[in-house]
GROMACS .gro file of C-alpha atoms in nm:
model
  149
    1UNK     CA    1   1.775   0.812   2.195
    2UNK     CA    2   1.935   0.983   2.565
    3UNK     CA    3   1.565   1.048   2.781
    4UNK     CA    4   1.807   1.185   2.998
    5UNK     CA    5   1.974   1.468   2.812
    6UNK     CA    6   1.702   1.488   2.643
    7UNK     CA    7   1.500   1.569   2.999
    8UNK     CA    8   1.780   1.766   3.121
    9UNK     CA    9   1.753   1.994   2.905
   10UNK     CA   10   1.462   2.118   2.862
   11UNK     CA   11   1.487   2.135   3.298
   12UNK     CA   12   1.803   2.312   3.275
   13UNK     CA   13   1.577   2.587   2.979
   14UNK     CA   14   1.260   2.640   3.233
   15UNK     CA   15   1.437   2.443   3.603
   16UNK     CA   16   1.044   2.496   3.713
   17UNK     CA   17   0.892   2.239   3.434
   18UNK     CA   18   0.693   1.997   3.450
   19UNK     CA   19   0.774   1.752   3.211
   20UNK     CA   20   0.514   1.423   3.101
   21UNK     CA   21   0.668   1.233   2.857
   22UNK     CA   22   0.376   1.025   2.617
   23UNK     CA   23   0.480   0.704   2.513
   24UNK     CA   24   0.429   0.398   2.271
   25UNK     CA   25   0.268   0.049   2.443
   26UNK     CA   26   0.568  -0.092   2.636
   27UNK     CA   27   0.344  -0.444   2.422
   28UNK     CA   28   0.503  -0.300   2.087
   29UNK     CA   29   0.844  -0.118   2.240
   30UNK     CA   30   1.035  -0.133   2.484
   31UNK     CA   31   1.140   0.247   2.491
   32UNK     CA   32   0.874   0.356   2.721
   33UNK     CA   33   1.004   0.123   2.926
   34UNK     CA   34   1.355   0.350   2.963
   35UNK     CA   35   1.191   0.682   2.970
   36UNK     CA   36   0.989   0.544   3.225
   37UNK     CA   37   1.390   0.447   3.404
   38UNK     CA   38   1.533   0.735   3.323
   39UNK     CA   39   1.208   0.990   3.427
   40UNK     CA   40   1.295   0.888   3.798
   41UNK     CA   41   1.628   1.007   3.797
   42UNK     CA   42   1.416   1.389   3.806
   43UNK     CA   43   1.256   1.350   4.150
   44UNK     CA   44   0.901   1.400   3.982
   45UNK     CA   45   1.004   1.658   3.753
   46UNK     CA   46   0.865   1.438   3.449
   47UNK     CA   47   0.638   1.159   3.482
   48UNK     CA   48   0.602   0.910   3.260
   49UNK     CA   49   0.324   0.697   3.018
   50UNK     CA   50   0.231   0.407   2.878
   51UNK     CA   51  -0.072   0.554   2.694
   52UNK     CA   52  -0.125   0.129   2.538
   53UNK     CA   53  -0.181   0.244   2.192
   54UNK     CA   54   0.000   0.272   1.894
   55UNK     CA   55  -0.034   0.494   1.551
   56UNK     CA   56  -0.283   0.704   1.594
   57UNK     CA   57  -0.426   0.582   1.913
   58UNK     CA   58  -0.125   0.725   2.124
   59UNK     CA   59  -0.164   1.109   1.902
   60UNK     CA   60  -0.541   1.135   2.006
   61UNK     CA   61  -0.349   1.083   2.349
   62UNK     CA   62  -0.031   1.396   2.325
   63UNK     CA   63  -0.285   1.602   2.134
   64UNK     CA   64  -0.554   1.582   2.444
   65UNK     CA   65  -0.286   1.660   2.659
   66UNK     CA   66  -0.089   1.926   2.468
   67UNK     CA   67  -0.483   2.165   2.490
   68UNK     CA   68  -0.578   2.103   2.862
   69UNK     CA   69  -0.195   2.233   2.882
   70UNK     CA   70  -0.279   2.483   2.729
   71UNK     CA   71  -0.613   2.528   2.898
   72UNK     CA   72  -0.410   2.527   3.264
   73UNK     CA   73  -0.500   2.157   3.385
   74UNK     CA   74  -0.269   2.016   3.640
   75UNK     CA   75  -0.041   1.676   3.609
   76UNK     CA   76  -0.265   1.455   3.800
   77UNK     CA   77  -0.578   1.591   3.522
   78UNK     CA   78  -0.454   1.522   3.247
   79UNK     CA   79  -0.316   1.144   3.389
   80UNK     CA   80  -0.676   1.111   3.392
   81UNK     CA   81  -0.887   1.185   3.115
   82UNK     CA   82  -0.489   0.982   2.852
   83UNK     CA   83  -0.620   0.706   3.063
   84UNK     CA   84  -1.029   0.771   2.950
   85UNK     CA   85  -0.880   0.847   2.626
   86UNK     CA   86  -0.737   0.497   2.656
   87UNK     CA   87  -1.035   0.332   2.657
   88UNK     CA   88  -1.231   0.416   2.401
   89UNK     CA   89  -1.009   0.389   2.131
   90UNK     CA   90  -0.965   0.150   1.916
   91UNK     CA   91  -0.663   0.048   1.666
   92UNK     CA   92  -0.690  -0.116   1.352
   93UNK     CA   93  -0.478  -0.192   1.083
   94UNK     CA   94  -0.462  -0.271   0.713
   95UNK     CA   95  -0.096  -0.428   0.535
   96UNK     CA   96  -0.027  -0.388   0.161
   97UNK     CA   97   0.213  -0.611   0.240
   98UNK     CA   98   0.318  -0.862   0.484
   99UNK     CA   99   0.735  -0.699   0.566
  100UNK     CA  100   0.716  -0.494   0.827
  101UNK     CA  101   0.556  -0.810   0.960
  102UNK     CA  102   0.860  -1.023   0.902
  103UNK     CA  103   1.145  -0.767   0.990
  104UNK     CA  104   0.958  -0.649   1.339
  105UNK     CA  105   1.006  -1.104   1.325
  106UNK     CA  106   0.579  -1.106   1.385
  107UNK     CA  107   0.587  -1.396   1.083
  108UNK     CA  108   0.837  -1.613   0.943
  109UNK     CA  109   1.044  -1.525   0.644
  110UNK     CA  110   0.879  -1.836   0.466
  111UNK     CA  111   0.524  -1.688   0.593
  112UNK     CA  112   0.580  -1.329   0.454
  113UNK     CA  113   0.694  -1.485   0.126
  114UNK     CA  114   0.395  -1.745   0.055
  115UNK     CA  115   0.217  -1.457   0.209
  116UNK     CA  116   0.322  -1.188  -0.038
  117UNK     CA  117   0.345  -1.476  -0.336
  118UNK     CA  118  -0.029  -1.500  -0.218
  119UNK     CA  119  -0.111  -1.206  -0.243
  120UNK     CA  120  -0.253  -1.221   0.112
  121UNK     CA  121  -0.338  -0.868   0.266
  122UNK     CA  122  -0.429  -0.838   0.684
  123UNK     CA  123  -0.640  -0.661   0.849
  124UNK     CA  124  -0.542  -0.585   1.284
  125UNK     CA  125  -0.700  -0.476   1.539
  126UNK     CA  126  -0.423  -0.382   1.876
  127UNK     CA  127  -0.539  -0.439   2.150
  128UNK     CA  128  -0.400  -0.554   2.539
  129UNK     CA  129  -0.117  -0.425   2.385
  130UNK     CA  130  -0.070  -0.623   2.136
  131UNK     CA  131  -0.158  -0.682   1.794
  132UNK     CA  132  -0.420  -0.964   1.694
  133UNK     CA  133  -0.515  -1.066   1.334
  134UNK     CA  134  -0.844  -1.000   1.242
  135UNK     CA  135  -0.871  -1.055   0.902
  136UNK     CA  136  -0.738  -1.203   0.691
  137UNK     CA  137  -0.738  -1.306   0.261
  138UNK     CA  138  -0.626  -1.263  -0.098
  139UNK     CA  139  -0.602  -0.915  -0.280
  140UNK     CA  140  -0.817  -0.656  -0.213
  141UNK     CA  141  -1.052  -0.747  -0.142
  142UNK     CA  142  -1.091  -0.923   0.279
  143UNK     CA  143  -0.935  -0.563   0.389
  144UNK     CA  144  -1.227  -0.274   0.216
  145UNK     CA  145  -1.519  -0.490   0.340
  146UNK     CA  146  -1.300  -0.488   0.693
  147UNK     CA  147  -1.262  -0.124   0.637
  148UNK     CA  148  -1.631  -0.072   0.555
  149UNK     CA  149  -1.813  -0.298   0.824
   0.00000   0.00000   0.00000
């Protein structure tokens, strides 16, 4: 992603624009750090935000920011509100397979292979900018219990 060009294109079309660049937690992706670094080249026209979230938690913040922009809220007010949204959001995920954990380097191939063979399912929470395993078990029942408790 070329953030510099993206920001520059927006500001060429609308020199008065104020860009709020909201990103996935830097605990899982360094892409936001690139955006943060590049944002400094735009003399306050680009405000970088680490959402400290992923998936729907990030979406909640983006949607809230969009709503506030339409209501005429200022950048500082939006940033303050997004911090509150982040504090009140909890992300729970279930994994049908361990394939993505292997691909992302979170577990090794041998563990992934054994886990797949044994039909291991995992329930995780995204907290403090990292993934924490909450439950693991064989088959669907542990995940069903995790999601309904």
